[in-house]
Amino acid sequence: MTAGFWRPVEGGVLVDIRLTPKSAADRIEGIVAASDGSVRLKARVRAVPEDGKANKAIEQLLAKALNIPKSTVRIVAGHTARAKTLRVEADPQTIGAALDRLGG
């Protein structure tokens, strides 16, 4: 069962994130409902949204939070938007359980 902000795909999971750049700290803050009714994992990074810096920061933050290599996390949608979709290449059950814990 998923918490609504992630879904299994072949070889991993897709994670929907609501990112706020230029924050005071890098952190994941739980789940937030979007205006369209979708659910996303809410995250903040200190990096600015220039030259892909915030995108790189969210990839690193999620990898660190899940205790997996940075190379297994990449943005697949929303490169220039606050609403992003990241792909995590790992066992869906293991990562799904870890994501559910992150979502609180």
PDB file of N, CA and C in Angstrom:
ATOM      1  N   MET A   1       0.842  -1.190   0.000  1.00  0.00           N
ATOM      2  CA  MET A   1       0.000   0.000   0.000  1.00  0.00           C
ATOM      3  C   MET A   1       0.886   1.251   0.000  1.00  0.00           C
ATOM      4  N   THR A   2       0.515   2.248  -0.744  1.00  0.00           N
ATOM      5  CA  THR A   2       1.310   3.468  -0.803  1.00  0.00           C
ATOM      6  C   THR A   2       0.620   4.585  -0.046  1.00  0.00           C
ATOM      7  N   ALA A   3       1.413   5.562   0.329  1.00  0.00           N
ATOM      8  CA  ALA A   3       0.882   6.714   1.063  1.00  0.00           C
ATOM      9  C   ALA A   3       0.303   7.756   0.117  1.00  0.00           C
ATOM     10  N   GLY A   4       0.303   7.493  -1.173  1.00  0.00           N
ATOM     11  CA  GLY A   4      -0.284   8.407  -2.135  1.00  0.00           C
ATOM     12  C   GLY A   4       0.706   9.287  -2.860  1.00  0.00           C
ATOM     13  N   PHE A   5       1.880   9.485  -2.304  1.00  0.00           N
ATOM     14  CA  PHE A   5       2.867  10.353  -2.953  1.00  0.00           C
ATOM     15  C   PHE A   5       3.933   9.552  -3.688  1.00  0.00           C
ATOM     16  N   TRP A   6       3.876   8.236  -3.603  1.00  0.00           N
ATOM     17  CA  TRP A   6       4.812   7.404  -4.355  1.00  0.00           C
ATOM     18  C   TRP A   6       4.047   6.235  -4.963  1.00  0.00           C
ATOM     19  N   ARG A   7       4.612   5.701  -6.053  1.00  0.00           N
ATOM     20  CA  ARG A   7       4.007   4.554  -6.702  1.00  0.00           C
ATOM     21  C   ARG A   7       5.104   3.671  -7.289  1.00  0.00           C
ATOM     22  N   PRO A   8       4.912   2.367  -7.192  1.00  0.00           N
ATOM     23  CA  PRO A   8       5.924   1.456  -7.723  1.00  0.00           C
ATOM     24  C   PRO A   8       5.914   1.434  -9.247  1.00  0.00           C
ATOM     25  N   VAL A   9       7.077   1.309  -9.812  1.00  0.00           N
ATOM     26  CA  VAL A   9       7.259   1.106 -11.245  1.00  0.00           C
ATOM     27  C   VAL A   9       8.316   0.023 -11.395  1.00  0.00           C
ATOM     28  N   GLU A  10       8.497  -0.459 -12.594  1.00  0.00           N
ATOM     29  CA  GLU A  10       9.485  -1.508 -12.802  1.00  0.00           C
ATOM     30  C   GLU A  10      10.882  -1.014 -12.409  1.00  0.00           C
ATOM     31  N   GLY A  11      11.502  -1.696 -11.463  1.00  0.00           N
ATOM     32  CA  GLY A  11      12.855  -1.366 -11.037  1.00  0.00           C
ATOM     33  C   GLY A  11      12.971  -0.244 -10.031  1.00  0.00           C
ATOM     34  N   GLY A  12      11.841   0.232  -9.490  1.00  0.00           N
ATOM     35  CA  GLY A  12      11.933   1.306  -8.507  1.00  0.00           C
ATOM     36  C   GLY A  12      10.589   1.909  -8.164  1.00  0.00           C
ATOM     37  N   VAL A  13      10.616   3.180  -7.786  1.00  0.00           N
ATOM     38  CA  VAL A  13       9.397   3.915  -7.454  1.00  0.00           C
ATOM     39  C   VAL A  13       9.490   5.334  -8.012  1.00  0.00           C
ATOM     40  N   LEU A  14       8.329   5.927  -8.228  1.00  0.00           N
ATOM     41  CA  LEU A  14       8.240   7.342  -8.576  1.00  0.00           C
ATOM     42  C   LEU A  14       7.717   8.074  -7.354  1.00  0.00           C
ATOM     43  N   VAL A  15       8.342   9.187  -7.007  1.00  0.00           N
ATOM     44  CA  VAL A  15       7.977   9.954  -5.825  1.00  0.00           C
ATOM     45  C   VAL A  15       7.587  11.363  -6.258  1.00  0.00           C
ATOM     46  N   ASP A  16       6.389  11.783  -5.860  1.00  0.00           N
ATOM     47  CA  ASP A  16       5.920  13.135  -6.147  1.00  0.00           C
ATOM     48  C   ASP A  16       6.317  14.043  -4.988  1.00  0.00           C
ATOM     49  N   ILE A  17       6.980  15.145  -5.311  1.00  0.00           N
ATOM     50  CA  ILE A  17       7.519  16.051  -4.293  1.00  0.00           C
ATOM     51  C   ILE A  17       7.084  17.479  -4.564  1.00  0.00           C
ATOM     52  N   ARG A  18       6.830  18.201  -3.506  1.00  0.00           N
ATOM     53  CA  ARG A  18       6.575  19.659  -3.552  1.00  0.00           C
ATOM     54  C   ARG A  18       7.814  20.301  -2.955  1.00  0.00           C
ATOM     55  N   LEU A  19       8.628  20.939  -3.775  1.00  0.00           N
ATOM     56  CA  LEU A  19       9.914  21.479  -3.345  1.00  0.00           C
ATOM     57  C   LEU A  19       9.864  22.984  -3.144  1.00  0.00           C
ATOM     58  N   THR A  20      10.426  23.415  -2.032  1.00  0.00           N
ATOM     59  CA  THR A  20      10.602  24.840  -1.770  1.00  0.00           C
ATOM     60  C   THR A  20      12.105  25.119  -1.711  1.00  0.00           C
ATOM     61  N   PRO A  21      12.645  25.850  -2.689  1.00  0.00           N
ATOM     62  CA  PRO A  21      14.069  26.191  -2.658  1.00  0.00           C
ATOM     63  C   PRO A  21      14.322  27.426  -1.795  1.00  0.00           C
ATOM     64  N   LYS A  22      15.583  27.766  -1.610  1.00  0.00           N
ATOM     65  CA  LYS A  22      16.023  28.942  -0.841  1.00  0.00           C
ATOM     66  C   LYS A  22      15.464  28.943   0.585  1.00  0.00           C
ATOM     67  N   SER A  23      15.453  27.789   1.223  1.00  0.00           N
ATOM     68  CA  SER A  23      14.966  27.673   2.600  1.00  0.00           C
ATOM     69  C   SER A  23      16.125  27.780   3.577  1.00  0.00           C
ATOM     70  N   ALA A  24      15.792  27.837   4.847  1.00  0.00           N
ATOM     71  CA  ALA A  24      16.811  27.957   5.887  1.00  0.00           C
ATOM     72  C   ALA A  24      17.568  26.652   6.099  1.00  0.00           C
ATOM     73  N   ALA A  25      16.948  25.526   5.750  1.00  0.00           N
ATOM     74  CA  ALA A  25      17.586  24.226   5.976  1.00  0.00           C
ATOM     75  C   ALA A  25      17.088  23.226   4.946  1.00  0.00           C
ATOM     76  N   ASP A  26      17.870  22.165   4.763  1.00  0.00           N
ATOM     77  CA  ASP A  26      17.451  21.062   3.905  1.00  0.00           C
ATOM     78  C   ASP A  26      16.674  20.092   4.778  1.00  0.00           C
ATOM     79  N   ARG A  27      15.393  19.831   4.432  1.00  0.00           N
ATOM     80  CA  ARG A  27      14.612  18.897   5.238  1.00  0.00           C
ATOM     81  C   ARG A  27      13.370  18.422   4.498  1.00  0.00           C
ATOM     82  N   ILE A  28      12.901  17.269   4.917  1.00  0.00           N
ATOM     83  CA  ILE A  28      11.639  16.720   4.428  1.00  0.00           C
ATOM     84  C   ILE A  28      10.631  16.930   5.535  1.00  0.00           C
ATOM     85  N   GLU A  29       9.465  17.477   5.171  1.00  0.00           N
ATOM     86  CA  GLU A  29       8.495  17.918   6.176  1.00  0.00           C
ATOM     87  C   GLU A  29       7.199  17.123   6.192  1.00  0.00           C
ATOM     88  N   GLY A  30       7.143  15.984   5.562  1.00  0.00           N
ATOM     89  CA  GLY A  30       5.925  15.188   5.580  1.00  0.00           C
ATOM     90  C   GLY A  30       5.127  15.325   4.301  1.00  0.00           C
ATOM     91  N   ILE A  31       3.833  15.109   4.412  1.00  0.00           N
ATOM     92  CA  ILE A  31       2.954  15.071   3.239  1.00  0.00           C
ATOM     93  C   ILE A  31       2.116  16.338   3.156  1.00  0.00           C
ATOM     94  N   VAL A  32       1.881  16.793   1.933  1.00  0.00           N
ATOM     95  CA  VAL A  32       1.037  17.965   1.688  1.00  0.00           C
ATOM     96  C   VAL A  32       0.084  17.639   0.530  1.00  0.00           C
ATOM     97  N   ALA A  33      -1.145  18.118   0.648  1.00  0.00           N
ATOM     98  CA  ALA A  33      -2.121  17.938  -0.432  1.00  0.00           C
ATOM     99  C   ALA A  33      -2.046  19.130  -1.372  1.00  0.00           C
ATOM    100  N   ALA A  34      -2.002  18.860  -2.653  1.00  0.00           N
ATOM    101  CA  ALA A  34      -1.964  19.919  -3.659  1.00  0.00           C
ATOM    102  C   ALA A  34      -3.382  20.380  -3.973  1.00  0.00           C
ATOM    103  N   SER A  35      -3.494  21.520  -4.628  1.00  0.00           N
ATOM    104  CA  SER A  35      -4.805  22.068  -4.963  1.00  0.00           C
ATOM    105  C   SER A  35      -5.595  21.170  -5.903  1.00  0.00           C
ATOM    106  N   ASP A  36      -4.900  20.335  -6.671  1.00  0.00           N
ATOM    107  CA  ASP A  36      -5.585  19.423  -7.590  1.00  0.00           C
ATOM    108  C   ASP A  36      -6.008  18.118  -6.918  1.00  0.00           C
ATOM    109  N   GLY A  37      -5.774  18.014  -5.609  1.00  0.00           N
ATOM    110  CA  GLY A  37      -6.160  16.824  -4.860  1.00  0.00           C
ATOM    111  C   GLY A  37      -5.074  15.771  -4.752  1.00  0.00           C
ATOM    112  N   SER A  38      -3.985  15.948  -5.470  1.00  0.00           N
ATOM    113  CA  SER A  38      -2.888  14.983  -5.378  1.00  0.00           C
ATOM    114  C   SER A  38      -2.129  15.178  -4.066  1.00  0.00           C
ATOM    115  N   VAL A  39      -1.385  14.170  -3.683  1.00  0.00           N
ATOM    116  CA  VAL A  39      -0.605  14.205  -2.452  1.00  0.00           C
ATOM    117  C   VAL A  39       0.875  14.183  -2.827  1.00  0.00           C
ATOM    118  N   ARG A  40       1.657  15.005  -2.148  1.00  0.00           N
ATOM    119  CA  ARG A  40       3.090  15.081  -2.425  1.00  0.00           C
ATOM    120  C   ARG A  40       3.878  15.076  -1.121  1.00  0.00           C
ATOM    121  N   LEU A  41       5.128  14.651  -1.219  1.00  0.00           N
ATOM    122  CA  LEU A  41       6.056  14.754  -0.110  1.00  0.00           C
ATOM    123  C   LEU A  41       6.597  16.178  -0.121  1.00  0.00           C
ATOM    124  N   LYS A  42       6.514  16.853   0.997  1.00  0.00           N
ATOM    125  CA  LYS A  42       6.955  18.249   1.070  1.00  0.00           C
ATOM    126  C   LYS A  42       8.418  18.302   1.501  1.00  0.00           C
ATOM    127  N   ALA A  43       9.222  19.052   0.744  1.00  0.00           N
ATOM    128  CA  ALA A  43      10.645  19.155   1.043  1.00  0.00           C
ATOM    129  C   ALA A  43      11.125  20.584   0.841  1.00  0.00           C
ATOM    130  N   ARG A  44      12.170  20.928   1.574  1.00  0.00           N
ATOM    131  CA  ARG A  44      12.818  22.238   1.460  1.00  0.00           C
ATOM    132  C   ARG A  44      14.317  22.022   1.284  1.00  0.00           C
ATOM    133  N   VAL A  45      14.919  22.873   0.450  1.00  0.00           N
ATOM    134  CA  VAL A  45      16.379  22.843   0.291  1.00  0.00           C
ATOM    135  C   VAL A  45      16.914  24.266   0.347  1.00  0.00           C
ATOM    136  N   ARG A  46      18.153  24.396   0.765  1.00  0.00           N
ATOM    137  CA  ARG A  46      18.795  25.714   0.839  1.00  0.00           C
ATOM    138  C   ARG A  46      19.214  26.221  -0.535  1.00  0.00           C
ATOM    139  N   ALA A  47      19.405  25.318  -1.457  1.00  0.00           N
ATOM    140  CA  ALA A  47      19.899  25.683  -2.790  1.00  0.00           C
ATOM    141  C   ALA A  47      18.909  26.587  -3.531  1.00  0.00           C
ATOM    142  N   VAL A  48      19.466  27.402  -4.399  1.00  0.00           N
ATOM    143  CA  VAL A  48      18.647  28.302  -5.216  1.00  0.00           C
ATOM    144  C   VAL A  48      18.196  27.567  -6.484  1.00  0.00           C
ATOM    145  N   PRO A  49      17.075  27.981  -7.070  1.00  0.00           N
ATOM    146  CA  PRO A  49      16.585  27.312  -8.276  1.00  0.00           C
ATOM    147  C   PRO A  49      17.249  27.846  -9.546  1.00  0.00           C
ATOM    148  N   GLU A  50      18.547  27.822  -9.569  1.00  0.00           N
ATOM    149  CA  GLU A  50      19.311  28.287 -10.730  1.00  0.00           C
ATOM    150  C   GLU A  50      20.296  27.211 -11.147  1.00  0.00           C
ATOM    151  N   ASP A  51      20.419  27.008 -12.445  1.00  0.00           N
ATOM    152  CA  ASP A  51      21.384  26.058 -12.998  1.00  0.00           C
ATOM    153  C   ASP A  51      21.221  24.653 -12.429  1.00  0.00           C
ATOM    154  N   GLY A  52      20.011  24.268 -12.051  1.00  0.00           N
ATOM    155  CA  GLY A  52      19.758  22.926 -11.549  1.00  0.00           C
ATOM    156  C   GLY A  52      20.230  22.665 -10.125  1.00  0.00           C
ATOM    157  N   LYS A  53      20.618  23.712  -9.404  1.00  0.00           N
ATOM    158  CA  LYS A  53      21.146  23.523  -8.045  1.00  0.00           C
ATOM    159  C   LYS A  53      20.098  22.963  -7.089  1.00  0.00           C
ATOM    160  N   ALA A  54      18.873  23.480  -7.139  1.00  0.00           N
ATOM    161  CA  ALA A  54      17.815  22.969  -6.253  1.00  0.00           C
ATOM    162  C   ALA A  54      17.446  21.534  -6.636  1.00  0.00           C
ATOM    163  N   ASN A  55      17.451  21.236  -7.922  1.00  0.00           N
ATOM    164  CA  ASN A  55      17.149  19.877  -8.368  1.00  0.00           C
ATOM    165  C   ASN A  55      18.186  18.894  -7.841  1.00  0.00           C
ATOM    166  N   LYS A  56      19.433  19.254  -7.945  1.00  0.00           N
ATOM    167  CA  LYS A  56      20.505  18.389  -7.445  1.00  0.00           C
ATOM    168  C   LYS A  56      20.375  18.220  -5.927  1.00  0.00           C
ATOM    169  N   ALA A  57      20.027  19.303  -5.244  1.00  0.00           N
ATOM    170  CA  ALA A  57      19.890  19.253  -3.782  1.00  0.00           C
ATOM    171  C   ALA A  57      18.756  18.326  -3.354  1.00  0.00           C
ATOM    172  N   ILE A  58      17.626  18.332  -4.070  1.00  0.00           N
ATOM    173  CA  ILE A  58      16.525  17.454  -3.667  1.00  0.00           C
ATOM    174  C   ILE A  58      16.874  15.995  -3.961  1.00  0.00           C
ATOM    175  N   GLU A  59      17.586  15.742  -5.037  1.00  0.00           N
ATOM    176  CA  GLU A  59      18.031  14.371  -5.312  1.00  0.00           C
ATOM    177  C   GLU A  59      18.932  13.873  -4.182  1.00  0.00           C
ATOM    178  N   GLN A  60      19.857  14.730  -3.757  1.00  0.00           N
ATOM    179  CA  GLN A  60      20.772  14.350  -2.681  1.00  0.00           C
ATOM    180  C   GLN A  60      20.042  14.192  -1.346  1.00  0.00           C
ATOM    181  N   LEU A  61      19.105  15.093  -1.057  1.00  0.00           N
ATOM    182  CA  LEU A  61      18.363  15.028   0.198  1.00  0.00           C
ATOM    183  C   LEU A  61      17.543  13.752   0.281  1.00  0.00           C
ATOM    184  N   LEU A  62      16.851  13.387  -0.784  1.00  0.00           N
ATOM    185  CA  LEU A  62      16.038  12.178  -0.763  1.00  0.00           C
ATOM    186  C   LEU A  62      16.917  10.938  -0.640  1.00  0.00           C
ATOM    187  N   ALA A  63      18.028  10.914  -1.350  1.00  0.00           N
ATOM    188  CA  ALA A  63      18.948   9.774  -1.250  1.00  0.00           C
ATOM    189  C   ALA A  63      19.469   9.622   0.179  1.00  0.00           C
ATOM    190  N   LYS A  64      19.833  10.730   0.792  1.00  0.00           N
ATOM    191  CA  LYS A  64      20.334  10.692   2.162  1.00  0.00           C
ATOM    192  C   LYS A  64      19.245  10.213   3.128  1.00  0.00           C
ATOM    193  N   ALA A  65      18.026  10.730   2.958  1.00  0.00           N
ATOM    194  CA  ALA A  65      16.917  10.349   3.838  1.00  0.00           C
ATOM    195  C   ALA A  65      16.580   8.864   3.716  1.00  0.00           C
ATOM    196  N   LEU A  66      16.767   8.304   2.515  1.00  0.00           N
ATOM    197  CA  LEU A  66      16.470   6.892   2.282  1.00  0.00           C
ATOM    198  C   LEU A  66      17.693   6.002   2.482  1.00  0.00           C
ATOM    199  N   ASN A  67      18.842   6.614   2.744  1.00  0.00           N
ATOM    200  CA  ASN A  67      20.098   5.895   2.960  1.00  0.00           C
ATOM    201  C   ASN A  67      20.462   5.026   1.748  1.00  0.00           C
ATOM    202  N   ILE A  68      20.397   5.652   0.571  1.00  0.00           N
ATOM    203  CA  ILE A  68      20.737   4.978  -0.675  1.00  0.00           C
ATOM    204  C   ILE A  68      21.718   5.851  -1.456  1.00  0.00           C
ATOM    205  N   PRO A  69      22.412   5.286  -2.437  1.00  0.00           N
ATOM    206  CA  PRO A  69      23.350   6.091  -3.230  1.00  0.00           C
ATOM    207  C   PRO A  69      22.645   7.216  -4.004  1.00  0.00           C
ATOM    208  N   LYS A  70      23.307   8.352  -4.097  1.00  0.00           N
ATOM    209  CA  LYS A  70      22.755   9.501  -4.823  1.00  0.00           C
ATOM    210  C   LYS A  70      22.476   9.170  -6.279  1.00  0.00           C
ATOM    211  N   SER A  71      23.265   8.279  -6.836  1.00  0.00           N
ATOM    212  CA  SER A  71      23.124   7.940  -8.257  1.00  0.00           C
ATOM    213  C   SER A  71      21.827   7.187  -8.558  1.00  0.00           C
ATOM    214  N   THR A  72      21.113   6.731  -7.539  1.00  0.00           N
ATOM    215  CA  THR A  72      19.873   5.983  -7.765  1.00  0.00           C
ATOM    216  C   THR A  72      18.639   6.881  -7.746  1.00  0.00           C
ATOM    217  N   VAL A  73      18.828   8.190  -7.536  1.00  0.00           N
ATOM    218  CA  VAL A  73      17.709   9.133  -7.480  1.00  0.00           C
ATOM    219  C   VAL A  73      17.888  10.184  -8.567  1.00  0.00           C
ATOM    220  N   ARG A  74      16.820  10.390  -9.368  1.00  0.00           N
ATOM    221  CA  ARG A  74      16.908  11.423 -10.407  1.00  0.00           C
ATOM    222  C   ARG A  74      15.526  12.004 -10.679  1.00  0.00           C
ATOM    223  N   ILE A  75      15.505  13.253 -11.071  1.00  0.00           N
ATOM    224  CA  ILE A  75      14.254  13.919 -11.421  1.00  0.00           C
ATOM    225  C   ILE A  75      13.842  13.474 -12.823  1.00  0.00           C
ATOM    226  N   VAL A  76      12.571  13.082 -12.945  1.00  0.00           N
ATOM    227  CA  VAL A  76      12.071  12.659 -14.254  1.00  0.00           C
ATOM    228  C   VAL A  76      10.983  13.595 -14.773  1.00  0.00           C
ATOM    229  N   ALA A  77      10.456  14.472 -13.921  1.00  0.00           N
ATOM    230  CA  ALA A  77       9.439  15.439 -14.359  1.00  0.00           C
ATOM    231  C   ALA A  77       9.457  16.643 -13.418  1.00  0.00           C
ATOM    232  N   GLY A  78       9.162  17.821 -13.986  1.00  0.00           N
ATOM    233  CA  GLY A  78       9.083  19.033 -13.183  1.00  0.00           C
ATOM    234  C   GLY A  78      10.409  19.719 -12.949  1.00  0.00           C
ATOM    235  N   HIS A  79      11.310  19.614 -13.890  1.00  0.00           N
ATOM    236  CA  HIS A  79      12.650  20.193 -13.726  1.00  0.00           C
ATOM    237  C   HIS A  79      12.626  21.682 -13.388  1.00  0.00           C
ATOM    238  N   THR A  80      11.653  22.421 -13.894  1.00  0.00           N
ATOM    239  CA  THR A  80      11.599  23.860 -13.644  1.00  0.00           C
ATOM    240  C   THR A  80      10.410  24.260 -12.768  1.00  0.00           C
ATOM    241  N   ALA A  81       9.734  23.285 -12.190  1.00  0.00           N
ATOM    242  CA  ALA A  81       8.556  23.556 -11.355  1.00  0.00           C
ATOM    243  C   ALA A  81       8.814  23.150  -9.913  1.00  0.00           C
ATOM    244  N   ARG A  82       7.967  23.626  -9.014  1.00  0.00           N
ATOM    245  CA  ARG A  82       8.063  23.199  -7.612  1.00  0.00           C
ATOM    246  C   ARG A  82       7.551  21.778  -7.437  1.00  0.00           C
ATOM    247  N   ALA A  83       6.559  21.393  -8.232  1.00  0.00           N
ATOM    248  CA  ALA A  83       6.027  20.030  -8.204  1.00  0.00           C
ATOM    249  C   ALA A  83       6.921  19.164  -9.086  1.00  0.00           C
ATOM    250  N   LYS A  84       7.563  18.186  -8.478  1.00  0.00           N
ATOM    251  CA  LYS A  84       8.521  17.351  -9.193  1.00  0.00           C
ATOM    252  C   LYS A  84       8.192  15.879  -9.002  1.00  0.00           C
ATOM    253  N   THR A  85       8.654  15.076  -9.929  1.00  0.00           N
ATOM    254  CA  THR A  85       8.576  13.628  -9.783  1.00  0.00           C
ATOM    255  C   THR A  85       9.998  13.096  -9.876  1.00  0.00           C
ATOM    256  N   LEU A  86      10.383  12.332  -8.858  1.00  0.00           N
ATOM    257  CA  LEU A  86      11.706  11.730  -8.829  1.00  0.00           C
ATOM    258  C   LEU A  86      11.567  10.226  -8.964  1.00  0.00           C
ATOM    259  N   ARG A  87      12.515   9.628  -9.649  1.00  0.00           N
ATOM    260  CA  ARG A  87      12.567   8.166  -9.759  1.00  0.00           C
ATOM    261  C   ARG A  87      13.669   7.666  -8.842  1.00  0.00           C
ATOM    262  N   VAL A  88      13.326   6.677  -8.048  1.00  0.00           N
ATOM    263  CA  VAL A  88      14.297   6.023  -7.174  1.00  0.00           C
ATOM    264  C   VAL A  88      14.458   4.600  -7.676  1.00  0.00           C
ATOM    265  N   GLU A  89      15.663   4.262  -8.085  1.00  0.00           N
ATOM    266  CA  GLU A  89      15.924   2.922  -8.596  1.00  0.00           C
ATOM    267  C   GLU A  89      16.399   2.040  -7.457  1.00  0.00           C
ATOM    268  N   ALA A  90      15.460   1.253  -6.944  1.00  0.00           N
ATOM    269  CA  ALA A  90      15.728   0.342  -5.841  1.00  0.00           C
ATOM    270  C   ALA A  90      14.526  -0.576  -5.702  1.00  0.00           C
ATOM    271  N   ASP A  91      14.602  -1.525  -4.784  1.00  0.00           N
ATOM    272  CA  ASP A  91      13.494  -2.439  -4.548  1.00  0.00           C
ATOM    273  C   ASP A  91      12.260  -1.652  -4.104  1.00  0.00           C
ATOM    274  N   PRO A  92      11.162  -1.732  -4.853  1.00  0.00           N
ATOM    275  CA  PRO A  92       9.971  -0.938  -4.525  1.00  0.00           C
ATOM    276  C   PRO A  92       9.419  -1.176  -3.114  1.00  0.00           C
ATOM    277  N   GLN A  93       9.429  -2.412  -2.640  1.00  0.00           N
ATOM    278  CA  GLN A  93       8.892  -2.674  -1.304  1.00  0.00           C
ATOM    279  C   GLN A  93       9.737  -2.032  -0.219  1.00  0.00           C
ATOM    280  N   THR A  94      11.047  -2.178  -0.326  1.00  0.00           N
ATOM    281  CA  THR A  94      11.950  -1.611   0.675  1.00  0.00           C
ATOM    282  C   THR A  94      11.885  -0.093   0.674  1.00  0.00           C
ATOM    283  N   ILE A  95      11.983   0.506  -0.503  1.00  0.00           N
ATOM    284  CA  ILE A  95      11.958   1.965  -0.609  1.00  0.00           C
ATOM    285  C   ILE A  95      10.573   2.493  -0.261  1.00  0.00           C
ATOM    286  N   GLY A  96       9.536   1.792  -0.658  1.00  0.00           N
ATOM    287  CA  GLY A  96       8.176   2.204  -0.325  1.00  0.00           C
ATOM    288  C   GLY A  96       7.948   2.288   1.174  1.00  0.00           C
ATOM    289  N   ALA A  97       8.448   1.317   1.900  1.00  0.00           N
ATOM    290  CA  ALA A  97       8.311   1.324   3.358  1.00  0.00           C
ATOM    291  C   ALA A  97       9.070   2.509   3.956  1.00  0.00           C
ATOM    292  N   ALA A  98      10.263   2.773   3.436  1.00  0.00           N
ATOM    293  CA  ALA A  98      11.054   3.910   3.927  1.00  0.00           C
ATOM    294  C   ALA A  98      10.365   5.234   3.601  1.00  0.00           C
ATOM    295  N   LEU A  99       9.769   5.329   2.410  1.00  0.00           N
ATOM    296  CA  LEU A  99       9.057   6.547   2.037  1.00  0.00           C
ATOM    297  C   LEU A  99       7.827   6.763   2.920  1.00  0.00           C
ATOM    298  N   ASP A 100       7.118   5.702   3.233  1.00  0.00           N
ATOM    299  CA  ASP A 100       5.961   5.818   4.123  1.00  0.00           C
ATOM    300  C   ASP A 100       6.384   6.379   5.479  1.00  0.00           C
ATOM    301  N   ARG A 101       7.539   5.950   5.983  1.00  0.00           N
ATOM    302  CA  ARG A 101       8.049   6.483   7.260  1.00  0.00           C
ATOM    303  C   ARG A 101       8.395   7.964   7.126  1.00  0.00           C
ATOM    304  N   LEU A 102       8.980   8.360   5.985  1.00  0.00           N
ATOM    305  CA  LEU A 102       9.318   9.770   5.759  1.00  0.00           C
ATOM    306  C   LEU A 102       8.075  10.641   5.722  1.00  0.00           C
ATOM    307  N   GLY A 103       7.028  10.110   5.112  1.00  0.00           N
ATOM    308  CA  GLY A 103       5.788  10.856   4.992  1.00  0.00           C
ATOM    309  C   GLY A 103       5.077  11.074   6.313  1.00  0.00           C
ATOM    310  N   GLY A 104       5.489  10.297   7.306  1.00  0.00           N
ATOM    311  CA  GLY A 104       4.934  10.466   8.649  1.00  0.00           C
ATOM    312  C   GLY A 104       3.601   9.890   8.790  1.00  0.00           C
TER     313      GLY A 104
END
